[in-house]
Amino acid sequence: MISHQLMLRAGFIRKLASGIYSYLPLGLAAIRKVEQIVREEMNRAGAQELLLPMVQPAELWQESGRWQKYGPELLRFTDRHQRENCLGPTHEEVITDLVRMNVHSYRELPINLYQIQTKFRDEIRPRFGLMRGREFIMKDGYSFDATDEAAGETYEKMNRAYQRIFSRCGLKFRAVEADSGTIGGSFSREFMVLADTGEDTIVVCKNCSYAANMEKARAMESPAVETPDLLPMEKIETPGKRKVKAVTEFLNISAKELVKTLVYLADGKPVAVLMRGDHEVQEVKLQNLLGALEVEMADDKQVFDVTGVPTGYLGPVSLEIKVVADLEVMKMSNFAIGANEKNFHSLNVNVGRDFEVSEFADLRMVTADDRCPSCGGGLKLTRGIEVGHIFKLGTSYSEALNATFLDNQGQEQPFVMGCYGIGVSRSVAAAIEQNHDKDGMILPMPIAPVQVVLLNLSTKDEEITQAAEGLYKECLARGVEVLMDDRDERPGVKFKDADLIGIPIRLTVGRSFSKDGVVEIRSRRTGETFTASLSETVERLKKMIDSEMVADSSINSQ
RNA sequence: CGGGGCGUAGCCCAGCCUGGUUAGCGCGCCUGCCUUGGGAGCAGGAGGUCGGAGGUUCGAAUCCUCUCGCCCCGACCA
């Protein structure tokens, strides 16, 4: 991954252990820039910063039920008093506990609290450096409202704040509908930085603003077709034909005329899933439909054990286990299925006449051939990096932890919560992923470690050195962030390093100063170069910087 | 957790298969000379528990066993 390589080469980070990195001065400076933008926008949106403990007692997690649920990525340990603890991967429990101890009346609401802190998640397989470390810097925020309606307003406020934050960071991103996952809650939205190297696939409409991740993405339903006459079911021998491709070729039908039967284990219980031959199951949708904690595809042996049929010849007719089906299957008629007998399939099968389905639902993976569910336009699959996620949590945590307040009727009510995360260290990596060339990083002005890198090309030349130092001091005095390269190195080395670390503006004092009394100003992004006299230089730097900072007023707050 | 791979100087790596001088190259580092607008050149120099433990052997970086760490692929994931 390019951002990782560049950060190592450029001295932004060094690895200490698997998924654990030290932030060096330049890397830290970029992180601080992102943090500062996050702070400003969170504060503007009415949130308040605090700092919660990283070590958390097991009791709290047992109370919420996540001590069992969270799994091995929660790093647990025992202290000298034999008390169990964990390192916080997130802070719903701690914040809910804090609020329940201190807030008791609707008149104290709403409350919106956030922190910026190092989190630890013992990832199965850390990779891509800061992109998926075990230790990472995250902003996490939590809101407490008296009613669903008020919580919805807070959620929208956070949505707007997030739009501003990522715009101000100079990132190209999309906000997408998302599955809320193990955190629970009713609705959530992910902020995805668009990059081909992203780990997540997202679906965006080419025509309207619809965007979603694969777990949530819907497609416009295919138009209803008139049901043709139902033909009599027919069993046909299909020796050795198990895969959709082999069966359809053998029967000379298209995959759209075949229904495949897949067996999943939902928390250990077998379920058959019917899917049109050319479609794929989206397991998270299945998991949500079944209300299961875990679904996994059964292996060949497990399938045989529960159905008595070898994989490849399964069908829903007289199948003993629970059967669910994708919506598209409902529209099909006279289709082919496995006959539940080795080497046989059945033709002209129909739902209702030949078998029953306990539930129809959208269970499939959307493809680029599908149409947008909100406008019917074409869809595009693209890759993204998740840098932010906002959730409407509802009352699941406040109920589990018995966090309540008295409403204006004197009734005890659970807080209506929301939670809002931003991967700070990941955002820096994502920015680099999105902004680099063959020579190195090209950092957006608002999150670059410094705005200007000043090269003194000849530290032994007194005139040049004096000019460079003068400029350096003037920059500092006038609020221009500057890093001076006065190493005793040859010019080529300094140019290469300046390119690598991606500082937006390069200011060079060298030969042209001795000759013509001018210094050189160059944009890292465009390569555009011009010269300036000493007296006008800092003013011109300021203009360039201002034009590249995303000004508050230019942000469209949607 | 399953599959594959790697640990030799600060870094990248060769040597291992087929045991046998003083363990080597490149980069980096130090000293001197030289050079100064796109990662220069010459000369000299420092730097090693060969990841760790045990074993086989006259002799182990090399063969065997165990162990630790890391990387890649997979399942998983806010």
Coordinates of N, CA and C (backbone and C1' of nucleotides) in Angstrom, one line a residue, chain A residues 121 124-125 132 183 426 490-493 497 499 506 512 520, chain B residues 1 35-40 70-71 73-78:
Chain A
R121 N -7.4 -2.4 19.3 CA -8.2 -3.5 18.9 C -7.2 -4.6 18.4
I124 N -7.2 -9.5 14.0 CA -6.7 -10.8 13.6 C -5.4 -10.6 12.8
R125 N -5.6 -9.7 11.8 CA -4.4 -9.5 10.9 C -4.3 -8.1 10.6
R132 N -4.8 -0.1 9.0 CA -5.5 -1.1 9.8 C -4.5 -1.6 10.9
I183 N -22.2 -2.9 16.7 CA -22.5 -1.9 17.7 C -24.0 -1.8 17.9
R426 N -6.0 7.0 10.5 CA -6.3 6.4 9.2 C -6.6 7.5 8.1
R490 N 23.8 17.8 -0.6 CA 23.8 18.3 -1.9 C 22.4 18.7 -2.3
P491 N 22.2 19.6 -3.2 CA 20.8 20.1 -3.6 C 19.9 18.9 -4.0
G492 N 20.4 18.0 -4.8 CA 19.6 16.9 -5.2 C 18.9 16.2 -4.1
V493 N 19.7 15.9 -3.1 CA 19.1 15.2 -1.9 C 18.0 16.0 -1.3
D497 N 14.0 14.9 -1.0 CA 13.4 14.7 0.3 C 12.1 15.7 0.4
D499 N 10.2 16.6 -2.0 CA 9.2 16.0 -2.8 C 8.5 14.9 -2.0
R506 N 7.4 24.7 -1.7 CA 8.8 24.6 -1.5 C 9.4 26.0 -1.8
S512 N 20.2 31.1 -7.6 CA 19.5 32.3 -8.2 C 19.5 33.4 -7.2
E520 N 13.1 31.0 -4.9 CA 12.2 30.3 -5.8 C 11.0 29.7 -5.0
Chain B
rC1 P -3.6 -20.1 18.1 O5' -4.4 -20.5 16.8 C5' -5.5 -21.5 16.9 C4' -6.2 -21.6 15.6 C3' -5.3 -22.0 14.3 O3' -5.0 -23.3 14.3 C1' -6.9 -20.3 13.8
rU35 P 36.4 21.4 -5.5 O5' 35.0 20.8 -5.7 C5' 34.6 20.2 -6.9 C4' 33.3 19.6 -6.8 C3' 32.1 20.6 -6.5 O3' 31.7 21.2 -7.6 C1' 31.9 18.6 -5.1
rU36 P 31.2 22.7 -7.5 O5' 29.8 22.6 -6.9 C5' 28.8 21.8 -7.6 C4' 27.5 21.8 -6.8 C3' 26.9 23.2 -6.6 O3' 25.5 23.1 -6.7 C1' 27.2 22.1 -4.5
rG37 P 24.8 23.4 -8.1 O5' 23.3 23.0 -7.6 C5' 22.9 21.7 -7.5 C4' 21.6 21.5 -8.2 C3' 21.6 21.8 -9.7 O3' 20.6 21.1 -10.4 C1' 20.2 23.4 -8.7
rG38 P 20.8 19.5 -10.7 O5' 20.1 19.0 -9.3 C5' 20.8 17.9 -8.6 C4' 19.8 16.8 -8.5 C3' 19.5 16.0 -9.8 O3' 19.3 14.6 -9.5 C1' 17.5 16.9 -8.9
rG39 P 20.6 13.7 -9.3 O5' 20.9 13.9 -7.8 C5' 19.9 13.5 -6.9 C4' 20.5 13.0 -5.6 C3' 21.4 11.7 -5.8 O3' 22.4 11.8 -4.7 C1' 19.6 11.2 -4.4
rA40 P 23.8 12.2 -5.0 O5' 24.4 11.1 -6.0 C5' 25.7 10.6 -5.9 C4' 26.6 11.1 -6.9 C3' 28.0 10.6 -6.8 O3' 28.1 9.3 -7.4 C1' 28.1 12.9 -7.0
rC70 P 5.3 -10.0 16.4 O5' 5.7 -9.8 14.8 C5' 6.5 -8.7 14.4 C4' 7.1 -8.9 13.1 C3' 6.1 -9.1 11.9 O3' 5.5 -7.9 11.5 C1' 7.8 -10.7 11.8
rC71 P 4.1 -7.9 10.8 O5' 4.4 -8.5 9.4 C5' 5.2 -7.8 8.5 C4' 5.5 -8.6 7.2 C3' 4.2 -9.0 6.5 O3' 3.6 -8.0 5.7 C1' 5.7 -10.8 6.7
rC73 P -1.6 -10.1 1.7 O5' -2.2 -11.5 1.4 C5' -2.1 -12.1 0.1 C4' -2.7 -13.5 0.2 C3' -4.1 -13.6 0.9 O3' -5.2 -13.2 0.0 C1' -2.7 -15.4 1.6
rG74 P -6.5 -12.6 0.7 O5' -7.1 -13.8 1.5 C5' -7.7 -14.9 0.8 C4' -8.2 -15.9 1.8 C3' -9.2 -15.5 2.8 O3' -10.5 -15.5 2.3 C1' -7.6 -16.9 3.9
rA75 P -11.6 -14.4 2.8 O5' -12.1 -15.0 4.1 C5' -13.0 -16.1 4.1 C4' -13.1 -16.7 5.5 C3' -13.6 -15.7 6.5 O3' -15.0 -15.6 6.5 C1' -11.7 -16.8 7.3
rC76 P -15.8 -14.2 6.6 O5' -15.3 -13.6 7.9 C5' -15.7 -14.1 9.2 C4' -15.0 -13.4 10.3 C3' -15.3 -11.9 10.3 O3' -16.5 -11.6 11.1 C1' -13.0 -12.1 10.4
rC77 P -17.5 -10.4 10.6 O5' -16.7 -9.2 11.0 C5' -16.4 -8.9 12.4 C4' -15.5 -7.7 12.5 C3' -16.1 -6.4 11.9 O3' -16.9 -5.8 12.8 C1' -13.8 -6.7 11.2
rA78 P -17.9 -4.6 12.3 O5' -17.2 -3.3 13.1 C5' -17.1 -3.4 14.5 C4' -16.9 -2.0 15.0 C3' -17.9 -0.9 14.6 O3' -18.1 0.0 15.7 C1' -15.7 -0.3 13.8

